[in-house]
Tab-separated table of C-alpha atoms and ligand atoms in Angstrom:
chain	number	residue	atom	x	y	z
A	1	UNK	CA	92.732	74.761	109.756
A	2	UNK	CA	90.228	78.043	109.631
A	3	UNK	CA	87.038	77.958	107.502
A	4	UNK	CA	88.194	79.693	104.634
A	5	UNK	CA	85.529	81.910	104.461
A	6	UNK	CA	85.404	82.695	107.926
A	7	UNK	CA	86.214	86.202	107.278
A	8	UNK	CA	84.190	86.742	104.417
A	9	UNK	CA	85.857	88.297	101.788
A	10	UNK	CA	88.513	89.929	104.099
A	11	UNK	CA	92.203	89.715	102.559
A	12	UNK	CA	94.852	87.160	103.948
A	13	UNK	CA	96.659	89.001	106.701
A	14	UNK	CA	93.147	88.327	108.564
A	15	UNK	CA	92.894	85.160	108.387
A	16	UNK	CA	96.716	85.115	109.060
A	17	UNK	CA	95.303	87.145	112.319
A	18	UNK	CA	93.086	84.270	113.380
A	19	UNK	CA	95.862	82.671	114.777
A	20	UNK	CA	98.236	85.821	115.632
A	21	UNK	CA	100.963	87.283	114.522
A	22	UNK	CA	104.308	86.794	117.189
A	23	UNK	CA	105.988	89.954	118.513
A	24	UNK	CA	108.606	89.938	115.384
A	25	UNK	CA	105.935	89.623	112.645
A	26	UNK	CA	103.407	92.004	114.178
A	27	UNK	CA	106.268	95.110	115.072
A	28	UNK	CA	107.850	94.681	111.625
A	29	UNK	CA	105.007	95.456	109.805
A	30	UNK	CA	103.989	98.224	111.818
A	31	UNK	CA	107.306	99.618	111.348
A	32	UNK	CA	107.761	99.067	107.921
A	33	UNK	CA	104.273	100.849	107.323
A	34	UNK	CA	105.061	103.703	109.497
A	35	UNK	CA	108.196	104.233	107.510
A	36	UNK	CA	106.779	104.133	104.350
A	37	UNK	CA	104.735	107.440	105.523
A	38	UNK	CA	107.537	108.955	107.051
A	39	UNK	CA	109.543	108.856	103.541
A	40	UNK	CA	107.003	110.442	102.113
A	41	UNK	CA	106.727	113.220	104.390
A	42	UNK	CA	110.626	113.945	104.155
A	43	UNK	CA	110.858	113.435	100.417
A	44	UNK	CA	107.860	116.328	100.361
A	45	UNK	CA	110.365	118.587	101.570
A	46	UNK	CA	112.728	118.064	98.749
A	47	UNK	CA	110.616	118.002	95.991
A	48	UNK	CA	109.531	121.730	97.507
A	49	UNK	CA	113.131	122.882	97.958
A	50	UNK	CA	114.371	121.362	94.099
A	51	UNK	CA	111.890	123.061	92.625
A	52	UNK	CA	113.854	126.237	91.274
A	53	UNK	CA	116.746	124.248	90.880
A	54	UNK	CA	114.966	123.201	87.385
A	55	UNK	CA	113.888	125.966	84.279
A	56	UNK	CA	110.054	126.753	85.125
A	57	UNK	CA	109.051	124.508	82.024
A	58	UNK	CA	109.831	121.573	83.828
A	59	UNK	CA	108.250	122.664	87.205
A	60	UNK	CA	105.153	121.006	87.188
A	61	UNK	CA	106.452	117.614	87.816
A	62	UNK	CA	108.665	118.467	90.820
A	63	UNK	CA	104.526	119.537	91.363
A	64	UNK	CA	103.211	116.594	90.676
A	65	UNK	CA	105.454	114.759	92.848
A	66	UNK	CA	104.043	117.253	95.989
A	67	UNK	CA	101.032	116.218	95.127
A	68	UNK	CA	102.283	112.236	95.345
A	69	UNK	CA	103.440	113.019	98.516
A	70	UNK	CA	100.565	114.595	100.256
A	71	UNK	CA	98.207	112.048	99.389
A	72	UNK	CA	100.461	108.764	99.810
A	73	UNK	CA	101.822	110.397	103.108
A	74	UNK	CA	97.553	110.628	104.046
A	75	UNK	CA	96.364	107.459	102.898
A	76	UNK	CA	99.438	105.365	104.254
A	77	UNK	CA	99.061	106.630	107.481
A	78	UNK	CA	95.528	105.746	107.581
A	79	UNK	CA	97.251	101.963	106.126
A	80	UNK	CA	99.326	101.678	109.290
A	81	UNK	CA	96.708	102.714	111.689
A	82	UNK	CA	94.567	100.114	110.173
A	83	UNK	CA	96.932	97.764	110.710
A	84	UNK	CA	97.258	98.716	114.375
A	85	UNK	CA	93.871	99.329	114.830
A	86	UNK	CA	92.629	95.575	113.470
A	87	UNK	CA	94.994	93.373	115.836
A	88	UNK	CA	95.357	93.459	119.734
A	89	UNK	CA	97.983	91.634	121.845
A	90	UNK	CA	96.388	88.463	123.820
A	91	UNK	CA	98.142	87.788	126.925
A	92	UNK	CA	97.511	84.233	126.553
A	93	UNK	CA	98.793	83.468	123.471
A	94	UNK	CA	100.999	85.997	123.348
A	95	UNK	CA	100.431	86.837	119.634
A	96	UNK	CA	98.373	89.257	118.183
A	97	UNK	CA	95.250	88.361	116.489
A	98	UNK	CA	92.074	89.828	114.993
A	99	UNK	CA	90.985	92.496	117.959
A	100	UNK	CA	87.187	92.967	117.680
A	101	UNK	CA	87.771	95.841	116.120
A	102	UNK	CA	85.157	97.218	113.883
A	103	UNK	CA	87.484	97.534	110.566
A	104	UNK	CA	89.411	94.258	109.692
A	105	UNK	CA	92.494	94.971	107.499
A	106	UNK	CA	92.635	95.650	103.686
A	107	UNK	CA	94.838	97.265	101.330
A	108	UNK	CA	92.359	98.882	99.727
A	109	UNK	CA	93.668	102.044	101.109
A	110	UNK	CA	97.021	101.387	98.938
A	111	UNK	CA	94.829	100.709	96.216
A	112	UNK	CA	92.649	104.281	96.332
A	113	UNK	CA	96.082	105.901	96.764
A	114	UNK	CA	97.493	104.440	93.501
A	115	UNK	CA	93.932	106.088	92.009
A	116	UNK	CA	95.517	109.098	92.249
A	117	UNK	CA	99.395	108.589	92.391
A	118	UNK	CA	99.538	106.348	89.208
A	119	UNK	CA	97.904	108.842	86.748
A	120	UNK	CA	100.231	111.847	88.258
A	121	UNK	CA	103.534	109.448	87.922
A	122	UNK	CA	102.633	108.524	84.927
A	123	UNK	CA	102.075	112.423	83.664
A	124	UNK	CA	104.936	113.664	85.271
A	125	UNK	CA	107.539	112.315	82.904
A	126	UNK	CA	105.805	113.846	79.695
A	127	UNK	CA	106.521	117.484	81.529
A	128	UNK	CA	110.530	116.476	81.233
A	129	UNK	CA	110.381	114.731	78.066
A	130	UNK	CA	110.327	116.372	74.585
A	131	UNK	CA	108.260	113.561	72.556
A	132	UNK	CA	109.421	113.368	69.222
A	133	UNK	CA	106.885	111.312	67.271
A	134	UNK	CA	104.089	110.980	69.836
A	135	UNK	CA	101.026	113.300	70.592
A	136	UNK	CA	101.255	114.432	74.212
A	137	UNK	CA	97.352	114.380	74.689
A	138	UNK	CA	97.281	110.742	73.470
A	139	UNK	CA	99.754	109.364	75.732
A	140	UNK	CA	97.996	111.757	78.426
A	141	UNK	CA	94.488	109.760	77.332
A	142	UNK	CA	96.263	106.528	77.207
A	143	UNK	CA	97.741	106.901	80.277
A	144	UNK	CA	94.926	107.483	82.137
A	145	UNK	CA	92.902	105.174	81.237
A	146	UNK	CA	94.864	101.943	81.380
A	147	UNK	CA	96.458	103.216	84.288
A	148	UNK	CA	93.057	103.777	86.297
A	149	UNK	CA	91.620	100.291	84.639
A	150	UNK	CA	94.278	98.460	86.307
A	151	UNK	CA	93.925	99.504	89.569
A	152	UNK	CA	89.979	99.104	89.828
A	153	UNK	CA	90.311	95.286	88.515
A	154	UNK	CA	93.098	94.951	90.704
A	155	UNK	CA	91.226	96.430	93.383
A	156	UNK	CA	88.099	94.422	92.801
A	157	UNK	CA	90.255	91.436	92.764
A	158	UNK	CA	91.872	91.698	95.985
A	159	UNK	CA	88.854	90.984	98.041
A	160	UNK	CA	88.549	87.523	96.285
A	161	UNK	CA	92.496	86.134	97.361
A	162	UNK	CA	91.249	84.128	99.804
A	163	UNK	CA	87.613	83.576	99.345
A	164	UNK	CA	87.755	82.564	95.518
A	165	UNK	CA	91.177	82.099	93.921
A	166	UNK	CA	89.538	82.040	90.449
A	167	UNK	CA	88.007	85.392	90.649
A	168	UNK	CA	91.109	86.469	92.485
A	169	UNK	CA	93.352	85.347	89.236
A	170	UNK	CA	90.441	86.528	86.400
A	171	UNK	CA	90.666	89.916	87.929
A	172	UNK	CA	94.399	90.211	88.444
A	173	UNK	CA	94.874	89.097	84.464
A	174	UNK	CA	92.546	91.413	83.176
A	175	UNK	CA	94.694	94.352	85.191
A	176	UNK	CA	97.825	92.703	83.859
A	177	UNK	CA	96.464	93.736	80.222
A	178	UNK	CA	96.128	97.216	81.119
A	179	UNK	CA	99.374	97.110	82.989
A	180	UNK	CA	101.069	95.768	79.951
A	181	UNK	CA	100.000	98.211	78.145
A	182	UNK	CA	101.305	101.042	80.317
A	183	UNK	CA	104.702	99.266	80.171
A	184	UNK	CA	104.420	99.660	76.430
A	185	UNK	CA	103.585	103.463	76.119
A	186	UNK	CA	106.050	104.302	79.316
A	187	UNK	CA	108.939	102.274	77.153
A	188	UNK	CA	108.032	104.804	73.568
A	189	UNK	CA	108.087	107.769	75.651
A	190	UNK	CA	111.937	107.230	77.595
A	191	UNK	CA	112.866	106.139	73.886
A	192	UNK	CA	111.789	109.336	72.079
A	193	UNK	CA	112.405	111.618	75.665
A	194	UNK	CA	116.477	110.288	74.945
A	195	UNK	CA	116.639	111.094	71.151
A	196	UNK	CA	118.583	114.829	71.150
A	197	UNK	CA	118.250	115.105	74.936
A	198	UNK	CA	121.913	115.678	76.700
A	199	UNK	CA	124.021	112.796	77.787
A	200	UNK	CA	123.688	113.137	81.259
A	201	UNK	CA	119.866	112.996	80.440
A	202	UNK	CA	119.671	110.453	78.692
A	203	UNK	CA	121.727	108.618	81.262
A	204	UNK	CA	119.103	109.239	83.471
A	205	UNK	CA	116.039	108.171	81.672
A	206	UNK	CA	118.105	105.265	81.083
A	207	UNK	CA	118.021	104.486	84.547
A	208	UNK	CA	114.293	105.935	85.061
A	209	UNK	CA	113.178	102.691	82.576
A	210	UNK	CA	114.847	100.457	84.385
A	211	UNK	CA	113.554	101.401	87.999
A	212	UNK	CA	110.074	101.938	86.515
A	213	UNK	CA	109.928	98.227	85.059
A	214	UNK	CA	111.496	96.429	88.589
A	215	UNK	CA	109.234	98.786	90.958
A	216	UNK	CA	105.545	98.397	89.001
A	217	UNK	CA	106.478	94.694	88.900
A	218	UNK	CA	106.796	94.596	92.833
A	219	UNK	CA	102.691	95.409	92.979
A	220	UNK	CA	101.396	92.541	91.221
A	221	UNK	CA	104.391	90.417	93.242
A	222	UNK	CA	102.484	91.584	96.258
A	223	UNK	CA	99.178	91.223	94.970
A	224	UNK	CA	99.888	87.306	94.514
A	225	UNK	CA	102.041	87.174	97.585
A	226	UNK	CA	99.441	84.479	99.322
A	227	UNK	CA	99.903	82.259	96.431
A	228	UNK	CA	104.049	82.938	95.960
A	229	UNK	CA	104.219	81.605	99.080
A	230	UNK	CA	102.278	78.737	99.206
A	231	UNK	CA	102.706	77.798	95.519
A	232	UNK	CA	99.446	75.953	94.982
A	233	UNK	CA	96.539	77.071	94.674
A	234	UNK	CA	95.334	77.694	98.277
A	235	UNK	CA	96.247	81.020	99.886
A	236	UNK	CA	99.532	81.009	102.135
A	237	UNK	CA	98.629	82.025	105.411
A	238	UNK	CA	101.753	82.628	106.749
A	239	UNK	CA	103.022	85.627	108.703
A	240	UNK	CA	106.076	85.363	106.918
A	241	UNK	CA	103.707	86.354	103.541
A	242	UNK	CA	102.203	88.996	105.401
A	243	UNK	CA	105.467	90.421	106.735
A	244	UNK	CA	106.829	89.957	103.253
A	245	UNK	CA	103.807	91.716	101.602
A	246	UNK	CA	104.207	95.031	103.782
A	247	UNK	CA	108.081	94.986	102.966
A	248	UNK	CA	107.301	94.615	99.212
A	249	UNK	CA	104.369	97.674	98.878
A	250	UNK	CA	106.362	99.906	100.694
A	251	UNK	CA	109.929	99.209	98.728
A	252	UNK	CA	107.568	99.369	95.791
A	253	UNK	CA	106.328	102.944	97.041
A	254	UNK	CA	109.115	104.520	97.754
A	255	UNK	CA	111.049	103.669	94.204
A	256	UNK	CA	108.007	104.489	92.121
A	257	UNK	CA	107.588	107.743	93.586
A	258	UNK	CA	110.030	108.974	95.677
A	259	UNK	CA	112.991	107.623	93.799
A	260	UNK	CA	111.696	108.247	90.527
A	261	UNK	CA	110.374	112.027	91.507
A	262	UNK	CA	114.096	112.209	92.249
A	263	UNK	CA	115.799	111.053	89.020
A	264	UNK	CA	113.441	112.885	87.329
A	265	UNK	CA	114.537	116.305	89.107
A	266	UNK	CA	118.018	114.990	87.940
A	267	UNK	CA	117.167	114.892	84.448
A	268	UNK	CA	115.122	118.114	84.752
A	269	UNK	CA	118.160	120.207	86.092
A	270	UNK	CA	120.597	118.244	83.094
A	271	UNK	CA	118.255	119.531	80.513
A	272	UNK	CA	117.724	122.688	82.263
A	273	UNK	CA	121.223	123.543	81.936
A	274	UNK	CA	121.374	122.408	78.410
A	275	UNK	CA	119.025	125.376	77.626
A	276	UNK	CA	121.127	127.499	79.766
A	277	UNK	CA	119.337	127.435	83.216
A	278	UNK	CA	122.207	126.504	85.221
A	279	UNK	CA	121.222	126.615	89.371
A	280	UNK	CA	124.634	125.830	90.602
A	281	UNK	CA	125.971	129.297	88.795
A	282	UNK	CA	123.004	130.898	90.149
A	283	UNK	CA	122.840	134.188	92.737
A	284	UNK	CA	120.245	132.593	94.675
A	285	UNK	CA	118.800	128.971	93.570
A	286	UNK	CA	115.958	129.224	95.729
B	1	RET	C1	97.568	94.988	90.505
B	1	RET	C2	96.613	93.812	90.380
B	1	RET	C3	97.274	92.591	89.871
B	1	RET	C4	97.866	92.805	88.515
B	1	RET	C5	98.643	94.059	88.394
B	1	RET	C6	98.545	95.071	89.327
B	1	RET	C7	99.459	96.222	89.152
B	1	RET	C8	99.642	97.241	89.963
B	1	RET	C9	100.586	98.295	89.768
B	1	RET	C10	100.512	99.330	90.635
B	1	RET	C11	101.354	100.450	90.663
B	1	RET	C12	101.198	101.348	91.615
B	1	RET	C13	101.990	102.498	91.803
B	1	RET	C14	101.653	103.289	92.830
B	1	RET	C15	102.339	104.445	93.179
B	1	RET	O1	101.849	105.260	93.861
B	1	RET	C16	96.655	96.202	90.539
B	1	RET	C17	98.299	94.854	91.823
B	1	RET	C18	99.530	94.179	87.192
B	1	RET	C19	101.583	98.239	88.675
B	1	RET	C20	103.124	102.835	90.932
């Protein structure tokens, strides 16, 4: 087997890369990457186009979800060409393995993105919701700041998955905390956004919890996806991992913002017409 600290402190799809990737493993993940930018570029469009289908109160988070898009569209463009860009096909072998390129892969560009996606995803529901016992500028504060500590731990921590598993796991727990934390806040506000909102919104907040827990869970899944794999305490270096790591992140991306940006719009236009905005009995909706 490698050195495990050939690499440095490079993440596990390069040491995966020291001995190749086949055909399968290699074009799957470049596909899945390139359609998790694609998505986001599409889903722009809508988010655009629904905007007047809401009352102007609730406009700034079909905004905020632009703004989601533009820079997860950006960064996970730059993801897939650094996945490209880190690998080359031997001949020999025919696999392909670390190229000498001069950028080995990481994820940190995932991680930067969620630096600015998380706070705005997290914001965006508090323009739909009425709270009812909570101060908006609190859960703003509180927000922010758990939601920014967990990605820098988690972002520190990365580096460390193959190099030192301990630091790895300290890192990852402490991010759990803040993560925890989010879950806690994010459950109050759907709870107090469904007192006296209109069936079919509170339908859909019901289902905005729900997708919200199972797609934040899928990032820490990925984030130990060395170790889910190999079940000790010694990274997986598997292709298989790898392959499964890509799938996971972009699933996760494209329910916690593109899917949720949606059902939010949804719940937008049923309160909307509850205060007598109705776009479907509208002259012109856009
Ligand atoms: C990390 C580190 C390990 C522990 C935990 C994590 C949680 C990450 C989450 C990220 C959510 C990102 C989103 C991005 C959307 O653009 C940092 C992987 C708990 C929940 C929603």
């Amino acid at each position: 087997m490698y050195l495990l600290n050939a690499l440095g402190n490079a993440t596990f799809e390069n040491y995966a890369g020291i001995e190749g990737f086949t055909e399968m493993a290699y074009q799957m993940s470049a596909h899945v990457l390139t359609v998790g930018y694609a998505v986001m570029l599409a889903a722009l469009f809508y988010f655009v186009l629904t905007i007047k289908t809401v009352a102007p109160k609730y406009r700034i988070s079909s905004v905020l979800s632009v703004v989601v898009m533009v820079s997860a569209f950006l960064l996970l463009m730059i993801q897939q060409q650094n996945w490209t860009g880190a690998f080359e096909f031997n001949a020999d072998t025919q696999r392909y393995v670390l190229g000498n390129a001069n950028d080995l892969f990481n994820n940190g560009y995932r991680y930067l993105n969620w630096l600015i996606d998380v706070p705005m995803l997290l914001f965006q529901i508090l323009f739909v919701v009425t709270l009812t016992s909570s101060k908006f500028s609190s859960v703003r504060n509180q927000f922010f700041f758990s939601g920014t500590m967990m990605i820098v731990t988690g972002y520190v921590g990365q580096f460390y998955e193959v190099t030192n598993p301990t630091l790895f796991f300290v890192w990852g727990f402490i991010s759990t905390l803040f993560f925890v934390h989010i879950l806690i806040v994010m459950k109050k506000v759907i709870s107090e956004g469904q007192q006296g909102a209109p069936e079919g919104a509170q339908r859909y907040l019901g289902m905005i919890w729900k997708l919200f827990f199972v797609a934040w869970m899928l990032y820490p899944g990925a984030y130990l996806m060395p170790y889910l794999f190999s079940l000790s305490l010694e990274p997986s270096l598997s292709e298989t991992a790898v392959v499964a790591r890509h799938i996971t992140y972009t699933v996760a991306d494209v329910s916690s913002k593109v899917i949720y940006g949606i059902l939010l719009t949804l719940t937008a236009q049923e309160m909307s017409k509850a205060d007598g905005y109705d776009y479907e009995k509208m002259e012109s909706a856009i």
